[in-house]
Amino acid sequence: MAEQLNKIVDTIGGLSLADRSTSHCSNPTQTLVKTIWELVKSCQSTSANAAHVGTVIEGTQTPSGQDIATLSSLRKEAVALKQITKNLSDATENYIIAYIISLAGPWTLEQKMLLHFSDEVRRIIRNVLDDANTDDSSVVRKILEKCYDQSLRASGTLHPAEYFDSLEEASLEEPYDPDFESEEYYEYENRLAIDDSYADALRVQCERRAEREQQQREEWIGFWVRALGQCPDEPTTLFYSPANSLLNFHLAEVPRYLFRAFDDASSGWSDNHIVASAESRTAISERSRTDLLSRSRGKITRMLYSHLKKSLFGAEDTDNLMSWSSSLMFVIQYAIWRCNKRRCDPSEVKICMVDTRKFPRGQFARDKSLLRAYRDAPELDENRRRFFDFRLKDPKYDNGEYLSQGVLHHAGRSSVVSLEQLIHAGLYDLYPEFRDPASRNLWTNRVGSLRLAWSNEHTTTQLDLRSAVKVAGKCFDNFNALDIALVLLSFKERKLRTPATKAPQQQRNSHDFGPVEVQRYTTIIEDMMAKARGIPIALRGFTADSQLEEIFECS
């Protein structure tokens, strides 16, 4: 087994990802994969044998001196394996780093920055590999997502500011004598004071340098966006438009939860693992990895219009978008409508719920942000412009729609439940209005009438609390039941024990998230966090049903 480990370490070390060649053999990838799978089987067998031997040793009542020599030999081999295992671990990390560097062109800014941040990238790789919850097929995606996140955050370990700061520090002349100022320094200061043209030229130079650094920052972030799109097993297409600061701002404003109803007749493909666009399912699926915002404005406006106006039971092969809603109430009524329209069993209509905090920024984009950004595009004809304006100006039909692109891998970050499960868990007990047979053939208008009926302040009963917790606990097993119960209870305007207050910024944010029921939930959560001085109590998870009683006035 030690020989196999050493062989793998040597093979990995001999690979060159830049040219996909090796000095060891003509087909290194095939050899490496074959050797790895042989070793995996050996490791599994060795682990089982080691566990058995350990159990026997611990259970031996009368130790024999004759066994000590054998155990000593076993221990030596185990110690040797430990070092080889470390070498293999290091080789794996080096291989992944080499793969990431290979995604950047030679002698490019991205390659230089990757080399500068190699230690930080290695730490991210190690953390992902050490995470027992990481699925092997998701390793590359998770590593790239975390690198992308760290490049975006102002305090992130891969934020480009640290790279440029290091360059500036390196450019300072050494050694420096604080007691000495050269004549050139005084001449420079004097020219700044008396020579306006010199000062203007210096200002222009500084502005150009700042613009160049900003462009390079965008190139660095864009590198990670492109890298995610090239994931071999789980490609991720993000909305990314560095040239449009307004759009970027709105992309960051995504509510905690998004929902999507689907069945076998839905466009694209949706299941317990992925949500994939129609374009990603075609023979030219590679095109689905192209970000909407990097396409021509004509293609952007056509795709937006065609997606938002499409049939609810299909889509064009060129449609790379999939719809989500921030309103669970809206999605539940949509699921009821689809079930009635198709005359199918409630078990056939599913609802997917995702936690957007577990996805990279740009995974979801607000439909209104995109419509607002492109409604004045010259490529937009009058018919489409009227449709864009209608979607933007009529709040009655704003159901908090968000869009994703290409293939979205949501397993481990989601929960999928059928309409049947919701009903059996007590949805109709909590909201009997959803049971109304006469309203099953209605959708958006029905949602509008429910919002109006539930807009007056209601008193919450203990039965309401229990029903909401029961539905949440039985149906959304990957999420905190009491947090999801709060989402369900927010369908209605309910009397609160202490009225929640919103700062102007919070009010704008929650309004951007969509309909009133989403705003209610967001306001309550943000109010709880503010009262806890920023400690995310609700987002961390409720600890007892009694916390709901502390929020709502109950009868």
PDB file of N, CA and C in Angstrom, residues 48-137:
ATOM      1  N   ALA A  48     -10.794  -1.134   7.319  1.00  0.00           N
ATOM      2  CA  ALA A  48     -11.611  -2.173   7.957  1.00  0.00           C
ATOM      3  C   ALA A  48     -10.739  -3.121   8.778  1.00  0.00           C
ATOM      4  N   ASN A  49      -9.596  -3.515   8.223  1.00  0.00           N
ATOM      5  CA  ASN A  49      -8.689  -4.414   8.949  1.00  0.00           C
ATOM      6  C   ASN A  49      -8.118  -3.741  10.193  1.00  0.00           C
ATOM      7  N   ALA A  50      -7.752  -2.454  10.061  1.00  0.00           N
ATOM      8  CA  ALA A  50      -7.191  -1.723  11.200  1.00  0.00           C
ATOM      9  C   ALA A  50      -8.212  -1.601  12.319  1.00  0.00           C
ATOM     10  N   ALA A  51      -9.466  -1.342  11.953  1.00  0.00           N
ATOM     11  CA  ALA A  51     -10.512  -1.241  12.974  1.00  0.00           C
ATOM     12  C   ALA A  51     -10.690  -2.574  13.689  1.00  0.00           C
ATOM     13  N   HIS A  52     -10.635  -3.654  12.918  1.00  0.00           N
ATOM     14  CA  HIS A  52     -10.784  -4.992  13.516  1.00  0.00           C
ATOM     15  C   HIS A  52      -9.618  -5.299  14.455  1.00  0.00           C
ATOM     16  N   VAL A  53      -8.374  -5.011  14.002  1.00  0.00           N
ATOM     17  CA  VAL A  53      -7.194  -5.268  14.842  1.00  0.00           C
ATOM     18  C   VAL A  53      -7.258  -4.435  16.108  1.00  0.00           C
ATOM     19  N   GLY A  54      -7.662  -3.160  15.968  1.00  0.00           N
ATOM     20  CA  GLY A  54      -7.770  -2.296  17.145  1.00  0.00           C
ATOM     21  C   GLY A  54      -8.757  -2.831  18.154  1.00  0.00           C
ATOM     22  N   THR A  55      -9.871  -3.349  17.659  1.00  0.00           N
ATOM     23  CA  THR A  55     -10.883  -3.926  18.557  1.00  0.00           C
ATOM     24  C   THR A  55     -10.335  -5.157  19.276  1.00  0.00           C
ATOM     25  N   VAL A  56      -9.613  -5.993  18.528  1.00  0.00           N
ATOM     26  CA  VAL A  56      -9.033  -7.208  19.128  1.00  0.00           C
ATOM     27  C   VAL A  56      -8.013  -6.843  20.197  1.00  0.00           C
ATOM     28  N   ILE A  57      -7.157  -5.850  19.901  1.00  0.00           N
ATOM     29  CA  ILE A  57      -6.126  -5.445  20.865  1.00  0.00           C
ATOM     30  C   ILE A  57      -6.765  -4.913  22.137  1.00  0.00           C
ATOM     31  N   GLU A  58      -7.758  -4.042  21.971  1.00  0.00           N
ATOM     32  CA  GLU A  58      -8.418  -3.456  23.138  1.00  0.00           C
ATOM     33  C   GLU A  58      -9.146  -4.513  23.957  1.00  0.00           C
ATOM     34  N   GLY A  59      -9.618  -5.553  23.273  1.00  0.00           N
ATOM     35  CA  GLY A  59     -10.399  -6.569  23.979  1.00  0.00           C
ATOM     36  C   GLY A  59      -9.574  -7.717  24.535  1.00  0.00           C
ATOM     37  N   THR A  60      -8.250  -7.689  24.305  1.00  0.00           N
ATOM     38  CA  THR A  60      -7.390  -8.777  24.812  1.00  0.00           C
ATOM     39  C   THR A  60      -7.258  -8.685  26.330  1.00  0.00           C
ATOM     40  N   GLN A  61      -7.658  -9.730  27.018  1.00  0.00           N
ATOM     41  CA  GLN A  61      -7.636  -9.732  28.480  1.00  0.00           C
ATOM     42  C   GLN A  61      -6.255 -10.097  29.029  1.00  0.00           C
ATOM     43  N   THR A  62      -5.540 -10.971  28.326  1.00  0.00           N
ATOM     44  CA  THR A  62      -4.218 -11.422  28.808  1.00  0.00           C
ATOM     45  C   THR A  62      -3.177 -11.169  27.723  1.00  0.00           C
ATOM     46  N   PRO A  63      -2.587  -9.961  27.707  1.00  0.00           N
ATOM     47  CA  PRO A  63      -1.579  -9.622  26.684  1.00  0.00           C
ATOM     48  C   PRO A  63      -0.408 -10.588  26.710  1.00  0.00           C
ATOM     49  N   SER A  64       0.104 -10.913  25.527  1.00  0.00           N
ATOM     50  CA  SER A  64       1.235 -11.835  25.391  1.00  0.00           C
ATOM     51  C   SER A  64       2.455 -11.077  24.887  1.00  0.00           C
ATOM     52  N   GLY A  65       3.607 -11.348  25.488  1.00  0.00           N
ATOM     53  CA  GLY A  65       4.835 -10.691  25.068  1.00  0.00           C
ATOM     54  C   GLY A  65       5.225 -11.043  23.649  1.00  0.00           C
ATOM     55  N   GLN A  66       4.772 -12.211  23.162  1.00  0.00           N
ATOM     56  CA  GLN A  66       5.120 -12.630  21.812  1.00  0.00           C
ATOM     57  C   GLN A  66       4.475 -11.747  20.742  1.00  0.00           C
ATOM     58  N   ASP A  67       3.371 -11.055  21.098  1.00  0.00           N
ATOM     59  CA  ASP A  67       2.659 -10.219  20.123  1.00  0.00           C
ATOM     60  C   ASP A  67       3.296  -8.838  19.973  1.00  0.00           C
ATOM     61  N   ILE A  68       4.148  -8.461  20.939  1.00  0.00           N
ATOM     62  CA  ILE A  68       4.673  -7.097  20.941  1.00  0.00           C
ATOM     63  C   ILE A  68       5.535  -6.830  19.712  1.00  0.00           C
ATOM     64  N   ALA A  69       6.355  -7.786  19.316  1.00  0.00           N
ATOM     65  CA  ALA A  69       7.210  -7.604  18.140  1.00  0.00           C
ATOM     66  C   ALA A  69       6.371  -7.368  16.886  1.00  0.00           C
ATOM     67  N   THR A  70       5.294  -8.133  16.765  1.00  0.00           N
ATOM     68  CA  THR A  70       4.410  -7.973  15.604  1.00  0.00           C
ATOM     69  C   THR A  70       3.728  -6.612  15.616  1.00  0.00           C
ATOM     70  N   LEU A  71       3.272  -6.207  16.818  1.00  0.00           N
ATOM     71  CA  LEU A  71       2.631  -4.895  16.937  1.00  0.00           C
ATOM     72  C   LEU A  71       3.618  -3.771  16.638  1.00  0.00           C
ATOM     73  N   SER A  72       4.865  -3.956  17.067  1.00  0.00           N
ATOM     74  CA  SER A  72       5.887  -2.949  16.792  1.00  0.00           C
ATOM     75  C   SER A  72       6.106  -2.799  15.288  1.00  0.00           C
ATOM     76  N   SER A  73       6.116  -3.919  14.589  1.00  0.00           N
ATOM     77  CA  SER A  73       6.271  -3.889  13.132  1.00  0.00           C
ATOM     78  C   SER A  73       5.095  -3.171  12.471  1.00  0.00           C
ATOM     79  N   LEU A  74       3.891  -3.468  12.982  1.00  0.00           N
ATOM     80  CA  LEU A  74       2.690  -2.819  12.455  1.00  0.00           C
ATOM     81  C   LEU A  74       2.734  -1.314  12.686  1.00  0.00           C
ATOM     82  N   ARG A  75       3.206  -0.943  13.879  1.00  0.00           N
ATOM     83  CA  ARG A  75       3.272   0.480  14.210  1.00  0.00           C
ATOM     84  C   ARG A  75       4.236   1.213  13.277  1.00  0.00           C
ATOM     85  N   LYS A  76       5.394   0.603  12.981  1.00  0.00           N
ATOM     86  CA  LYS A  76       6.365   1.234  12.088  1.00  0.00           C
ATOM     87  C   LYS A  76       5.753   1.483  10.709  1.00  0.00           C
ATOM     88  N   GLU A  77       5.015   0.482  10.226  1.00  0.00           N
ATOM     89  CA  GLU A  77       4.380   0.642   8.916  1.00  0.00           C
ATOM     90  C   GLU A  77       3.324   1.751   8.955  1.00  0.00           C
ATOM     91  N   ALA A  78       2.595   1.824  10.076  1.00  0.00           N
ATOM     92  CA  ALA A  78       1.570   2.858  10.217  1.00  0.00           C
ATOM     93  C   ALA A  78       2.187   4.248  10.244  1.00  0.00           C
ATOM     94  N   VAL A  79       3.320   4.382  10.958  1.00  0.00           N
ATOM     95  CA  VAL A  79       4.021   5.672  11.008  1.00  0.00           C
ATOM     96  C   VAL A  79       4.511   6.061   9.616  1.00  0.00           C
ATOM     97  N   ALA A  80       5.024   5.090   8.872  1.00  0.00           N
ATOM     98  CA  ALA A  80       5.481   5.364   7.505  1.00  0.00           C
ATOM     99  C   ALA A  80       4.315   5.807   6.625  1.00  0.00           C
ATOM    100  N   LEU A  81       3.184   5.136   6.798  1.00  0.00           N
ATOM    101  CA  LEU A  81       1.993   5.509   6.032  1.00  0.00           C
ATOM    102  C   LEU A  81       1.530   6.921   6.376  1.00  0.00           C
ATOM    103  N   LYS A  82       1.694   7.297   7.639  1.00  0.00           N
ATOM    104  CA  LYS A  82       1.284   8.631   8.067  1.00  0.00           C
ATOM    105  C   LYS A  82       2.028   9.705   7.286  1.00  0.00           C
ATOM    106  N   GLN A  83       3.343   9.540   7.123  1.00  0.00           N
ATOM    107  CA  GLN A  83       4.140  10.527   6.389  1.00  0.00           C
ATOM    108  C   GLN A  83       3.781  10.519   4.907  1.00  0.00           C
ATOM    109  N   ILE A  84       3.596   9.308   4.374  1.00  0.00           N
ATOM    110  CA  ILE A  84       3.234   9.210   2.959  1.00  0.00           C
ATOM    111  C   ILE A  84       1.860   9.835   2.723  1.00  0.00           C
ATOM    112  N   THR A  85       0.952   9.634   3.680  1.00  0.00           N
ATOM    113  CA  THR A  85      -0.379  10.225   3.580  1.00  0.00           C
ATOM    114  C   THR A  85      -0.302  11.745   3.559  1.00  0.00           C
ATOM    115  N   LYS A  86       0.579  12.305   4.401  1.00  0.00           N
ATOM    116  CA  LYS A  86       0.769  13.755   4.392  1.00  0.00           C
ATOM    117  C   LYS A  86       1.304  14.217   3.042  1.00  0.00           C
ATOM    118  N   ASN A  87       2.253  13.455   2.497  1.00  0.00           N
ATOM    119  CA  ASN A  87       2.792  13.805   1.184  1.00  0.00           C
ATOM    120  C   ASN A  87       1.699  13.781   0.119  1.00  0.00           C
ATOM    121  N   LEU A  88       0.823  12.777   0.222  1.00  0.00           N
ATOM    122  CA  LEU A  88      -0.278  12.677  -0.728  1.00  0.00           C
ATOM    123  C   LEU A  88      -1.238  13.854  -0.569  1.00  0.00           C
ATOM    124  N   SER A  89      -1.505  14.227   0.683  1.00  0.00           N
ATOM    125  CA  SER A  89      -2.377  15.372   0.940  1.00  0.00           C
ATOM    126  C   SER A  89      -1.790  16.647   0.343  1.00  0.00           C
ATOM    127  N   ASP A  90      -0.482  16.846   0.555  1.00  0.00           N
ATOM    128  CA  ASP A  90       0.188  18.027  -0.003  1.00  0.00           C
ATOM    129  C   ASP A  90       0.159  17.997  -1.532  1.00  0.00           C
ATOM    130  N   ALA A  91       0.375  16.809  -2.100  1.00  0.00           N
ATOM    131  CA  ALA A  91       0.375  16.684  -3.559  1.00  0.00           C
ATOM    132  C   ALA A  91      -1.003  17.001  -4.137  1.00  0.00           C
ATOM    133  N   THR A  92      -2.053  16.577  -3.421  1.00  0.00           N
ATOM    134  CA  THR A  92      -3.417  16.872  -3.866  1.00  0.00           C
ATOM    135  C   THR A  92      -3.676  18.374  -3.865  1.00  0.00           C
ATOM    136  N   GLU A  93      -3.252  19.041  -2.781  1.00  0.00           N
ATOM    137  CA  GLU A  93      -3.414  20.493  -2.709  1.00  0.00           C
ATOM    138  C   GLU A  93      -2.643  21.180  -3.831  1.00  0.00           C
ATOM    139  N   ASN A  94      -1.404  20.721  -4.069  1.00  0.00           N
ATOM    140  CA  ASN A  94      -0.590  21.311  -5.137  1.00  0.00           C
ATOM    141  C   ASN A  94      -1.240  21.107  -6.503  1.00  0.00           C
ATOM    142  N   TYR A  95      -1.838  19.950  -6.682  1.00  0.00           N
ATOM    143  CA  TYR A  95      -2.492  19.643  -7.956  1.00  0.00           C
ATOM    144  C   TYR A  95      -3.670  20.583  -8.192  1.00  0.00           C
ATOM    145  N   ILE A  96      -4.463  20.815  -7.146  1.00  0.00           N
ATOM    146  CA  ILE A  96      -5.622  21.705  -7.287  1.00  0.00           C
ATOM    147  C   ILE A  96      -5.165  23.136  -7.544  1.00  0.00           C
ATOM    148  N   ILE A  97      -4.107  23.566  -6.842  1.00  0.00           N
ATOM    149  CA  ILE A  97      -3.563  24.906  -7.085  1.00  0.00           C
ATOM    150  C   ILE A  97      -3.086  25.022  -8.530  1.00  0.00           C
ATOM    151  N   ALA A  98      -2.392  23.993  -9.007  1.00  0.00           N
ATOM    152  CA  ALA A  98      -1.909  24.003 -10.393  1.00  0.00           C
ATOM    153  C   ALA A  98      -3.074  24.065 -11.376  1.00  0.00           C
ATOM    154  N   TYR A  99      -4.167  23.351 -11.051  1.00  0.00           N
ATOM    155  CA  TYR A  99      -5.357  23.392 -11.911  1.00  0.00           C
ATOM    156  C   TYR A  99      -5.924  24.805 -11.978  1.00  0.00           C
ATOM    157  N   ILE A 100      -6.047  25.457 -10.822  1.00  0.00           N
ATOM    158  CA  ILE A 100      -6.599  26.817 -10.789  1.00  0.00           C
ATOM    159  C   ILE A 100      -5.701  27.778 -11.564  1.00  0.00           C
ATOM    160  N   ILE A 101      -4.386  27.648 -11.372  1.00  0.00           N
ATOM    161  CA  ILE A 101      -3.453  28.519 -12.100  1.00  0.00           C
ATOM    162  C   ILE A 101      -3.562  28.282 -13.605  1.00  0.00           C
ATOM    163  N   SER A 102      -3.834  27.034 -13.996  1.00  0.00           N
ATOM    164  CA  SER A 102      -3.944  26.726 -15.426  1.00  0.00           C
ATOM    165  C   SER A 102      -5.137  27.416 -16.070  1.00  0.00           C
ATOM    166  N   LEU A 103      -6.126  27.827 -15.255  1.00  0.00           N
ATOM    167  CA  LEU A 103      -7.295  28.526 -15.788  1.00  0.00           C
ATOM    168  C   LEU A 103      -6.966  29.960 -16.175  1.00  0.00           C
ATOM    169  N   ALA A 104      -5.861  30.477 -15.633  1.00  0.00           N
ATOM    170  CA  ALA A 104      -5.403  31.818 -15.993  1.00  0.00           C
ATOM    171  C   ALA A 104      -4.368  31.701 -17.108  1.00  0.00           C
ATOM    172  N   GLY A 105      -4.363  32.663 -18.003  1.00  0.00           N
ATOM    173  CA  GLY A 105      -3.390  32.631 -19.083  1.00  0.00           C
ATOM    174  C   GLY A 105      -1.986  32.883 -18.565  1.00  0.00           C
ATOM    175  N   PRO A 106      -0.963  32.389 -19.273  1.00  0.00           N
ATOM    176  CA  PRO A 106       0.424  32.613 -18.835  1.00  0.00           C
ATOM    177  C   PRO A 106       0.791  34.090 -18.869  1.00  0.00           C
ATOM    178  N   TRP A 107       1.544  34.508 -17.874  1.00  0.00           N
ATOM    179  CA  TRP A 107       2.039  35.883 -17.747  1.00  0.00           C
ATOM    180  C   TRP A 107       0.919  36.914 -17.628  1.00  0.00           C
ATOM    181  N   THR A 108      -0.237  36.488 -17.158  1.00  0.00           N
ATOM    182  CA  THR A 108      -1.349  37.424 -16.984  1.00  0.00           C
ATOM    183  C   THR A 108      -1.379  37.946 -15.556  1.00  0.00           C
ATOM    184  N   LEU A 109      -2.164  39.008 -15.354  1.00  0.00           N
ATOM    185  CA  LEU A 109      -2.340  39.554 -14.010  1.00  0.00           C
ATOM    186  C   LEU A 109      -2.909  38.492 -13.079  1.00  0.00           C
ATOM    187  N   GLU A 110      -3.896  37.722 -13.577  1.00  0.00           N
ATOM    188  CA  GLU A 110      -4.527  36.706 -12.736  1.00  0.00           C
ATOM    189  C   GLU A 110      -3.513  35.674 -12.251  1.00  0.00           C
ATOM    190  N   GLN A 111      -2.594  35.279 -13.134  1.00  0.00           N
ATOM    191  CA  GLN A 111      -1.581  34.304 -12.733  1.00  0.00           C
ATOM    192  C   GLN A 111      -0.658  34.882 -11.662  1.00  0.00           C
ATOM    193  N   LYS A 112      -0.262  36.142 -11.829  1.00  0.00           N
ATOM    194  CA  LYS A 112       0.596  36.788 -10.834  1.00  0.00           C
ATOM    195  C   LYS A 112      -0.110  36.870  -9.483  1.00  0.00           C
ATOM    196  N   MET A 113      -1.408  37.209  -9.506  1.00  0.00           N
ATOM    197  CA  MET A 113      -2.150  37.339  -8.255  1.00  0.00           C
ATOM    198  C   MET A 113      -2.364  35.978  -7.603  1.00  0.00           C
ATOM    199  N   LEU A 114      -2.565  34.943  -8.417  1.00  0.00           N
ATOM    200  CA  LEU A 114      -2.710  33.596  -7.861  1.00  0.00           C
ATOM    201  C   LEU A 114      -1.437  33.157  -7.153  1.00  0.00           C
ATOM    202  N   LEU A 115      -0.302  33.469  -7.745  1.00  0.00           N
ATOM    203  CA  LEU A 115       0.968  33.132  -7.100  1.00  0.00           C
ATOM    204  C   LEU A 115       1.145  33.934  -5.817  1.00  0.00           C
ATOM    205  N   HIS A 116       0.707  35.196  -5.832  1.00  0.00           N
ATOM    206  CA  HIS A 116       0.809  36.030  -4.630  1.00  0.00           C
ATOM    207  C   HIS A 116      -0.072  35.478  -3.507  1.00  0.00           C
ATOM    208  N   PHE A 117      -1.271  35.009  -3.868  1.00  0.00           N
ATOM    209  CA  PHE A 117      -2.234  34.527  -2.873  1.00  0.00           C
ATOM    210  C   PHE A 117      -2.176  33.005  -2.694  1.00  0.00           C
ATOM    211  N   SER A 118      -1.092  32.369  -3.095  1.00  0.00           N
ATOM    212  CA  SER A 118      -1.046  30.899  -3.091  1.00  0.00           C
ATOM    213  C   SER A 118      -1.286  30.310  -1.704  1.00  0.00           C
ATOM    214  N   ASP A 119      -0.749  30.940  -0.659  1.00  0.00           N
ATOM    215  CA  ASP A 119      -0.950  30.412   0.700  1.00  0.00           C
ATOM    216  C   ASP A 119      -2.414  30.494   1.105  1.00  0.00           C
ATOM    217  N   GLU A 120      -3.064  31.628   0.771  1.00  0.00           N
ATOM    218  CA  GLU A 120      -4.477  31.790   1.123  1.00  0.00           C
ATOM    219  C   GLU A 120      -5.348  30.811   0.333  1.00  0.00           C
ATOM    220  N   VAL A 121      -5.034  30.636  -0.946  1.00  0.00           N
ATOM    221  CA  VAL A 121      -5.781  29.675  -1.763  1.00  0.00           C
ATOM    222  C   VAL A 121      -5.594  28.262  -1.213  1.00  0.00           C
ATOM    223  N   ARG A 122      -4.384  27.934  -0.795  1.00  0.00           N
ATOM    224  CA  ARG A 122      -4.124  26.612  -0.225  1.00  0.00           C
ATOM    225  C   ARG A 122      -4.966  26.383   1.030  1.00  0.00           C
ATOM    226  N   ARG A 123      -5.083  27.412   1.874  1.00  0.00           N
ATOM    227  CA  ARG A 123      -5.886  27.257   3.100  1.00  0.00           C
ATOM    228  C   ARG A 123      -7.347  26.990   2.760  1.00  0.00           C
ATOM    229  N   ILE A 124      -7.854  27.672   1.743  1.00  0.00           N
ATOM    230  CA  ILE A 124      -9.235  27.438   1.316  1.00  0.00           C
ATOM    231  C   ILE A 124      -9.387  26.007   0.801  1.00  0.00           C
ATOM    232  N   ILE A 125      -8.445  25.564  -0.012  1.00  0.00           N
ATOM    233  CA  ILE A 125      -8.479  24.190  -0.542  1.00  0.00           C
ATOM    234  C   ILE A 125      -8.473  23.180   0.595  1.00  0.00           C
ATOM    235  N   ARG A 126      -7.598  23.397   1.566  1.00  0.00           N
ATOM    236  CA  ARG A 126      -7.477  22.466   2.691  1.00  0.00           C
ATOM    237  C   ARG A 126      -8.769  22.414   3.502  1.00  0.00           C
ATOM    238  N   ASN A 127      -9.382  23.569   3.736  1.00  0.00           N
ATOM    239  CA  ASN A 127     -10.621  23.608   4.517  1.00  0.00           C
ATOM    240  C   ASN A 127     -11.739  22.849   3.815  1.00  0.00           C
ATOM    241  N   VAL A 128     -11.822  22.997   2.495  1.00  0.00           N
ATOM    242  CA  VAL A 128     -12.863  22.286   1.748  1.00  0.00           C
ATOM    243  C   VAL A 128     -12.599  20.784   1.765  1.00  0.00           C
ATOM    244  N   LEU A 129     -11.350  20.388   1.545  1.00  0.00           N
ATOM    245  CA  LEU A 129     -11.010  18.959   1.540  1.00  0.00           C
ATOM    246  C   LEU A 129     -11.215  18.323   2.909  1.00  0.00           C
ATOM    247  N   ASP A 130     -10.975  19.099   3.968  1.00  0.00           N
ATOM    248  CA  ASP A 130     -11.112  18.562   5.329  1.00  0.00           C
ATOM    249  C   ASP A 130     -12.561  18.519   5.804  1.00  0.00           C
ATOM    250  N   ASP A 131     -13.459  19.183   5.076  1.00  0.00           N
ATOM    251  CA  ASP A 131     -14.864  19.216   5.471  1.00  0.00           C
ATOM    252  C   ASP A 131     -15.512  17.873   5.141  1.00  0.00           C
ATOM    253  N   ALA A 132     -15.941  17.170   6.173  1.00  0.00           N
ATOM    254  CA  ALA A 132     -16.530  15.833   5.972  1.00  0.00           C
ATOM    255  C   ALA A 132     -17.828  15.895   5.179  1.00  0.00           C
ATOM    256  N   ASN A 133     -18.477  17.063   5.140  1.00  0.00           N
ATOM    257  CA  ASN A 133     -19.749  17.197   4.431  1.00  0.00           C
ATOM    258  C   ASN A 133     -19.574  17.496   2.945  1.00  0.00           C
ATOM    259  N   THR A 134     -18.326  17.684   2.509  1.00  0.00           N
ATOM    260  CA  THR A 134     -18.081  18.008   1.107  1.00  0.00           C
ATOM    261  C   THR A 134     -18.178  16.759   0.245  1.00  0.00           C
ATOM    262  N   ASP A 135     -19.081  16.789  -0.726  1.00  0.00           N
ATOM    263  CA  ASP A 135     -19.181  15.689  -1.685  1.00  0.00           C
ATOM    264  C   ASP A 135     -18.004  15.773  -2.654  1.00  0.00           C
ATOM    265  N   ASP A 136     -17.398  14.631  -2.973  1.00  0.00           N
ATOM    266  CA  ASP A 136     -16.197  14.632  -3.814  1.00  0.00           C
ATOM    267  C   ASP A 136     -16.422  15.330  -5.154  1.00  0.00           C
ATOM    268  N   SER A 137     -17.610  15.149  -5.730  1.00  0.00           N
ATOM    269  CA  SER A 137     -17.880  15.751  -7.039  1.00  0.00           C
ATOM    270  C   SER A 137     -18.069  17.257  -6.957  1.00  0.00           C
TER     271      SER A 137
END
